[in-house]
């Protein structure tokens, strides 16, 4: 079960989250949609839930990490699919502007738990900035168990389906040096320019390949033409596998951000 804490002063709840999944009733059935808008091939018994709300949650399998759960959810007939649970940490209505603390009260009072639908519990309250050390102790407790990090929700914030000052993520990051193997064109104001760098790194010791598209370029860097073959430093928030790569030595890098060129290096590095 993910951990959830409340932080007071500006008063922010803190919770461990993998990836948001919206569950809602479309008039005929319950649908589950990833944060990126992708329909997921999974279902849960939501018959006891109020169909007028949208539920924000995360998908978990007890004892398994994100890579494993992601692969199971994206597969068609994985034997562990019936072990996936939907862990709800927020609920809202499209035209409802209730603050987070009120939504949290509704969640605790109205969501009906069953074998596959759970409520993420609030476990403690921490006052900031006076008790910042407690926050980081809890963060280390979560990450030492294999958790990705913790989420901080502003107590009085209305629901927004995006990151912002109302919803912050405190998490571990990983940096590695990767080789640029391709360029992806940008969209919108970056059309005709470089949108992201296609990068890969090979861990020769284990034969593991890491691949990603890294954004975060400056306007000047989007105009540069000598990227291919360059070694660049990339910051990310872990790795994942899909249904095709699950169990292999191929991984995608999650939330990759370009940091700088490594003109002092000619080889990739993953440690």
XYZ file of N, CA, C and O in Angstrom, residues 61-147:
348
model
N 0.731 -3.851 -7.722
C 0.709 -5.260 -7.356
C 1.571 -5.380 -6.112
O 2.734 -4.972 -6.134
N 1.040 -5.874 -5.003
C 1.822 -5.955 -3.769
C 3.166 -6.643 -3.991
O 3.235 -7.734 -4.573
N 4.238 -5.970 -3.562
C 5.569 -6.543 -3.653
C 6.258 -6.385 -4.985
O 7.405 -6.818 -5.154
N 5.599 -5.747 -5.976
C 6.189 -5.575 -7.301
C 6.458 -4.093 -7.568
O 5.739 -3.220 -7.088
N 7.501 -3.815 -8.363
C 7.846 -2.424 -8.664
C 7.106 -1.925 -9.891
O 6.358 -2.656 -10.542
N 7.353 -0.626 -10.227
C 6.645 0.004 -11.337
C 6.861 -0.739 -12.645
O 5.918 -0.939 -13.422
N 8.119 -1.126 -12.935
C 8.412 -1.783 -14.208
C 7.542 -3.016 -14.408
O 6.994 -3.246 -15.490
N 7.424 -3.807 -13.355
C 6.654 -5.042 -13.450
C 5.171 -4.740 -13.651
O 4.527 -5.315 -14.540
N 4.631 -3.840 -12.821
C 3.200 -3.516 -12.910
C 2.863 -2.933 -14.276
O 1.856 -3.298 -14.887
N 3.719 -2.018 -14.770
C 3.487 -1.405 -16.076
C 3.429 -2.456 -17.172
O 2.571 -2.408 -18.055
N 4.336 -3.421 -17.118
C 4.337 -4.482 -18.120
C 3.099 -5.349 -18.048
O 2.524 -5.728 -19.076
N 2.669 -5.662 -16.828
C 1.475 -6.490 -16.648
C 0.238 -5.773 -17.201
O -0.572 -6.354 -17.932
N 0.081 -4.478 -16.859
C -1.096 -3.718 -17.282
C -1.146 -3.589 -18.800
O -2.222 -3.633 -19.401
N 0.011 -3.453 -19.435
C 0.052 -3.259 -20.885
C 0.006 -4.559 -21.677
O -0.012 -4.526 -22.906
N 0.021 -5.687 -20.997
C -0.075 -6.972 -21.696
C -1.539 -7.375 -21.829
O -2.409 -6.853 -21.135
N -1.809 -8.304 -22.712
C -3.189 -8.723 -22.947
C -3.647 -9.782 -21.947
O -4.741 -9.721 -21.405
N -2.802 -10.790 -21.711
C -3.251 -11.922 -20.897
C -2.200 -12.341 -19.878
O -1.922 -13.523 -19.718
N -1.633 -11.386 -19.188
C -0.611 -11.725 -18.196
C -1.269 -12.419 -17.007
O -2.321 -11.987 -16.530
N -0.656 -13.499 -16.487
C -1.288 -14.233 -15.366
C -1.423 -13.427 -14.086
O -2.245 -13.763 -13.226
N -0.635 -12.347 -13.939
C -0.726 -11.540 -12.723
C -1.691 -10.364 -12.843
O -1.778 -9.534 -11.928
N -2.430 -10.307 -13.955
C -3.308 -9.164 -14.147
C -4.397 -9.094 -13.083
O -4.830 -8.003 -12.693
N -4.823 -10.245 -12.582
C -5.878 -10.235 -11.552
C -5.350 -9.850 -10.177
O -6.118 -9.750 -9.215
N -4.039 -9.604 -10.071
C -3.458 -9.159 -8.801
C -3.335 -7.641 -8.720
O -2.994 -7.102 -7.660
N -3.604 -6.944 -9.824
C -3.467 -5.490 -9.847
C -4.590 -4.867 -9.019
O -5.758 -5.251 -9.127
N -4.235 -3.891 -8.188
C -5.229 -3.166 -7.396
C -5.241 -1.692 -7.809
O -4.228 -1.149 -8.255
N -6.404 -1.073 -7.666
C -6.580 0.353 -7.971
C -6.624 1.106 -6.658
O -7.543 0.912 -5.849
N -5.613 1.955 -6.411
C -5.453 2.634 -5.124
C -5.784 4.108 -5.287
O -5.021 4.883 -5.875
N -6.925 4.536 -4.761
C -7.483 5.863 -5.013
C -6.938 6.873 -4.004
O -6.977 6.644 -2.795
N -6.434 8.009 -4.516
C -5.928 9.051 -3.623
C -6.618 10.390 -3.821
O -6.344 11.353 -3.093
N -7.548 10.504 -4.785
C -8.292 11.747 -4.971
C -9.560 11.435 -5.741
O -9.656 10.412 -6.437
N -10.560 12.320 -5.626
C -11.800 12.190 -6.382
C -12.334 13.593 -6.640
O -12.144 14.508 -5.835
N -12.980 13.768 -7.789
C -13.432 15.113 -8.142
C -14.547 15.029 -9.177
O -14.794 13.976 -9.773
N -15.210 16.170 -9.370
C -16.192 16.343 -10.440
C -15.716 17.465 -11.338
O -15.052 18.409 -10.873
N -16.033 17.386 -12.622
C -15.498 18.348 -13.582
C -15.816 19.793 -13.230
O -15.001 20.690 -13.415
N -17.001 20.046 -12.729
C -17.403 21.415 -12.413
C -17.347 21.709 -10.916
O -17.919 22.670 -10.440
N -16.681 20.847 -10.175
C -16.614 21.001 -8.726
C -15.266 21.610 -8.339
O -14.222 21.121 -8.741
N -15.289 22.694 -7.579
C -14.051 23.382 -7.209
C -13.755 23.257 -5.725
O -13.266 24.192 -5.091
N -14.052 22.109 -5.150
C -13.772 21.902 -3.736
C -12.268 21.805 -3.495
O -11.527 21.260 -4.312
N -11.787 22.319 -2.354
C -10.362 22.219 -2.039
C -9.973 20.774 -1.733
O -10.827 19.932 -1.440
N -8.670 20.545 -1.743
C -8.206 19.168 -1.556
C -8.683 18.556 -0.242
O -9.099 17.398 -0.209
N -8.638 19.315 0.866
C -8.996 18.713 2.149
C -10.450 18.225 2.143
O -10.774 17.207 2.755
N -11.336 18.942 1.419
C -12.734 18.521 1.332
C -12.867 17.281 0.458
O -13.652 16.363 0.771
N -12.106 17.240 -0.638
C -12.145 16.057 -1.502
C -11.617 14.837 -0.745
O -12.115 13.724 -0.919
N -10.593 15.081 0.071
C -10.027 13.972 0.828
C -11.038 13.429 1.837
O -11.134 12.207 2.054
N -11.813 14.297 2.453
C -12.845 13.850 3.384
C -13.892 13.017 2.661
O -14.365 11.997 3.173
N -14.269 13.459 1.445
C -15.240 12.684 0.666
C -14.669 11.317 0.329
O -15.367 10.301 0.397
N -13.403 11.288 -0.045
C -12.768 10.027 -0.405
C -12.826 9.042 0.765
O -13.233 7.880 0.608
N -12.457 9.520 1.943
C -12.449 8.636 3.112
C -13.845 8.178 3.505
O -14.027 7.076 4.030
N -14.843 9.034 3.250
C -16.194 8.723 3.708
C -17.035 7.958 2.698
O -17.946 7.214 3.083
N -16.742 8.133 1.404
C -17.656 7.610 0.381
C -17.094 6.486 -0.487
O -17.871 5.711 -1.045
N -15.788 6.399 -0.648
C -15.241 5.324 -1.476
C -15.395 4.002 -0.740
O -15.035 3.871 0.433
N -15.953 3.030 -1.405
C -16.162 1.700 -0.842
C -15.021 0.782 -1.289
O -14.857 0.517 -2.473
N -14.257 0.313 -0.330
C -13.139 -0.570 -0.655
C -13.625 -2.000 -0.907
O -14.633 -2.445 -0.355
N -12.874 -2.716 -1.755
C -13.080 -4.142 -1.951
C -11.716 -4.785 -2.214
O -10.685 -4.152 -1.965
N -11.692 -6.000 -2.697
C -10.416 -6.706 -2.872
C -9.476 -5.986 -3.847
O -8.253 -6.093 -3.717
N -10.023 -5.255 -4.812
C -9.194 -4.647 -5.851
C -9.205 -3.121 -5.837
O -8.424 -2.497 -6.551
N -10.095 -2.521 -5.059
C -10.190 -1.061 -4.976
C -9.864 -0.643 -3.548
O -10.535 -1.061 -2.596
N -8.815 0.177 -3.398
C -8.336 0.575 -2.080
C -8.233 2.092 -1.977
O -8.112 2.787 -2.980
N -8.264 2.610 -0.753
C -8.023 4.028 -0.475
C -6.586 4.180 0.014
O -6.148 3.453 0.907
N -5.852 5.127 -0.561
C -4.519 5.439 -0.060
C -4.679 6.185 1.263
O -5.271 7.261 1.301
N -4.184 5.649 2.368
C -4.438 6.277 3.677
C -3.528 7.467 3.939
O -2.390 7.521 3.485
N -4.053 8.437 4.673
C -3.240 9.513 5.240
C -2.753 9.024 6.593
O -3.559 8.680 7.451
N -1.438 9.029 6.793
C -0.888 8.402 7.979
C -0.421 9.363 9.067
O -0.402 8.999 10.241
N -0.009 10.572 8.692
C 0.506 11.499 9.690
C 0.402 12.927 9.189
O 0.079 13.160 8.029
N 0.643 13.882 10.070
C 0.626 15.299 9.719
C 1.960 15.929 10.119
O 2.446 15.700 11.229
N 2.523 16.706 9.207
C 3.797 17.363 9.454
C 3.633 18.848 9.169
O 3.061 19.224 8.146
N 4.111 19.687 10.059
C 4.028 21.131 9.879
C 5.319 21.657 9.254
O 6.413 21.404 9.754
N 5.163 22.396 8.157
C 6.320 22.975 7.465
C 6.331 24.493 7.644
O 5.273 25.103 7.715
N 7.502 25.121 7.697
C 8.821 24.495 7.498
C 9.441 23.944 8.767
O 10.515 23.343 8.722
N 8.788 24.091 9.903
C 9.394 23.698 11.167
C 9.785 22.227 11.218
O 10.789 21.858 11.820
N 8.976 21.376 10.595
C 9.221 19.937 10.670
C 9.675 19.365 9.336
O 9.355 18.236 8.977
N 10.452 20.152 8.604
C 10.943 19.706 7.298
C 11.764 18.430 7.411
O 11.732 17.573 6.524
N 12.504 18.286 8.507
C 13.340 17.100 8.692
C 12.493 15.833 8.724
O 12.888 14.785 8.219
N 11.295 15.941 9.309
C 10.399 14.787 9.354
C 9.960 14.402 7.948
O 9.867 13.221 7.606
N 9.688 15.428 7.121
C 9.313 15.170 5.740
C 10.385 14.342 5.035
O 10.080 13.337 4.381
N 11.639 14.750 5.177
C 12.708 14.036 4.484
C 12.955 12.660 5.090
O 13.341 11.726 4.384
N 12.723 12.503 6.385
C 12.821 11.171 6.981
C 11.787 10.234 6.367
O 12.072 9.068 6.069
N 10.575 10.766 6.171
C 9.516 9.954 5.560
C 9.841 9.644 4.105
O 9.591 8.543 3.613
N 10.394 10.638 3.420
C 10.805 10.429 2.026
C 11.827 9.303 1.934
O 11.722 8.410 1.085
N 12.821 9.308 2.804
C 13.846 8.263 2.798
C 13.245 6.910 3.169
O 13.647 5.875 2.625
N 12.263 6.935 4.062
C 11.582 5.696 4.429
C 10.882 5.085 3.214
O 10.955 3.880 2.975
N 10.202 5.932 2.440
C 9.474 5.458 1.257
C 10.437 4.933 0.193
O 10.264 3.835 -0.341
N 11.470 5.723 -0.124
C 12.380 5.322 -1.206
C 13.222 4.118 -0.814
O 13.598 3.320 -1.675
N 13.511 3.956 0.473
C 14.284 2.788 0.894
C 13.495 1.498 0.718
O 14.065 0.417 0.626
N 12.171 1.621 0.651
C 11.310 0.455 0.408
C 11.102 0.192 -1.080
O 10.324 -0.679 -1.469
N 11.758 1.000 -1.929
C 11.594 0.843 -3.367
C 10.579 1.786 -3.964
O 10.284 1.707 -5.159
N 10.008 2.697 -3.151
C 9.050 3.665 -3.672
C 9.719 4.713 -4.541
O 10.908 5.021 -4.377
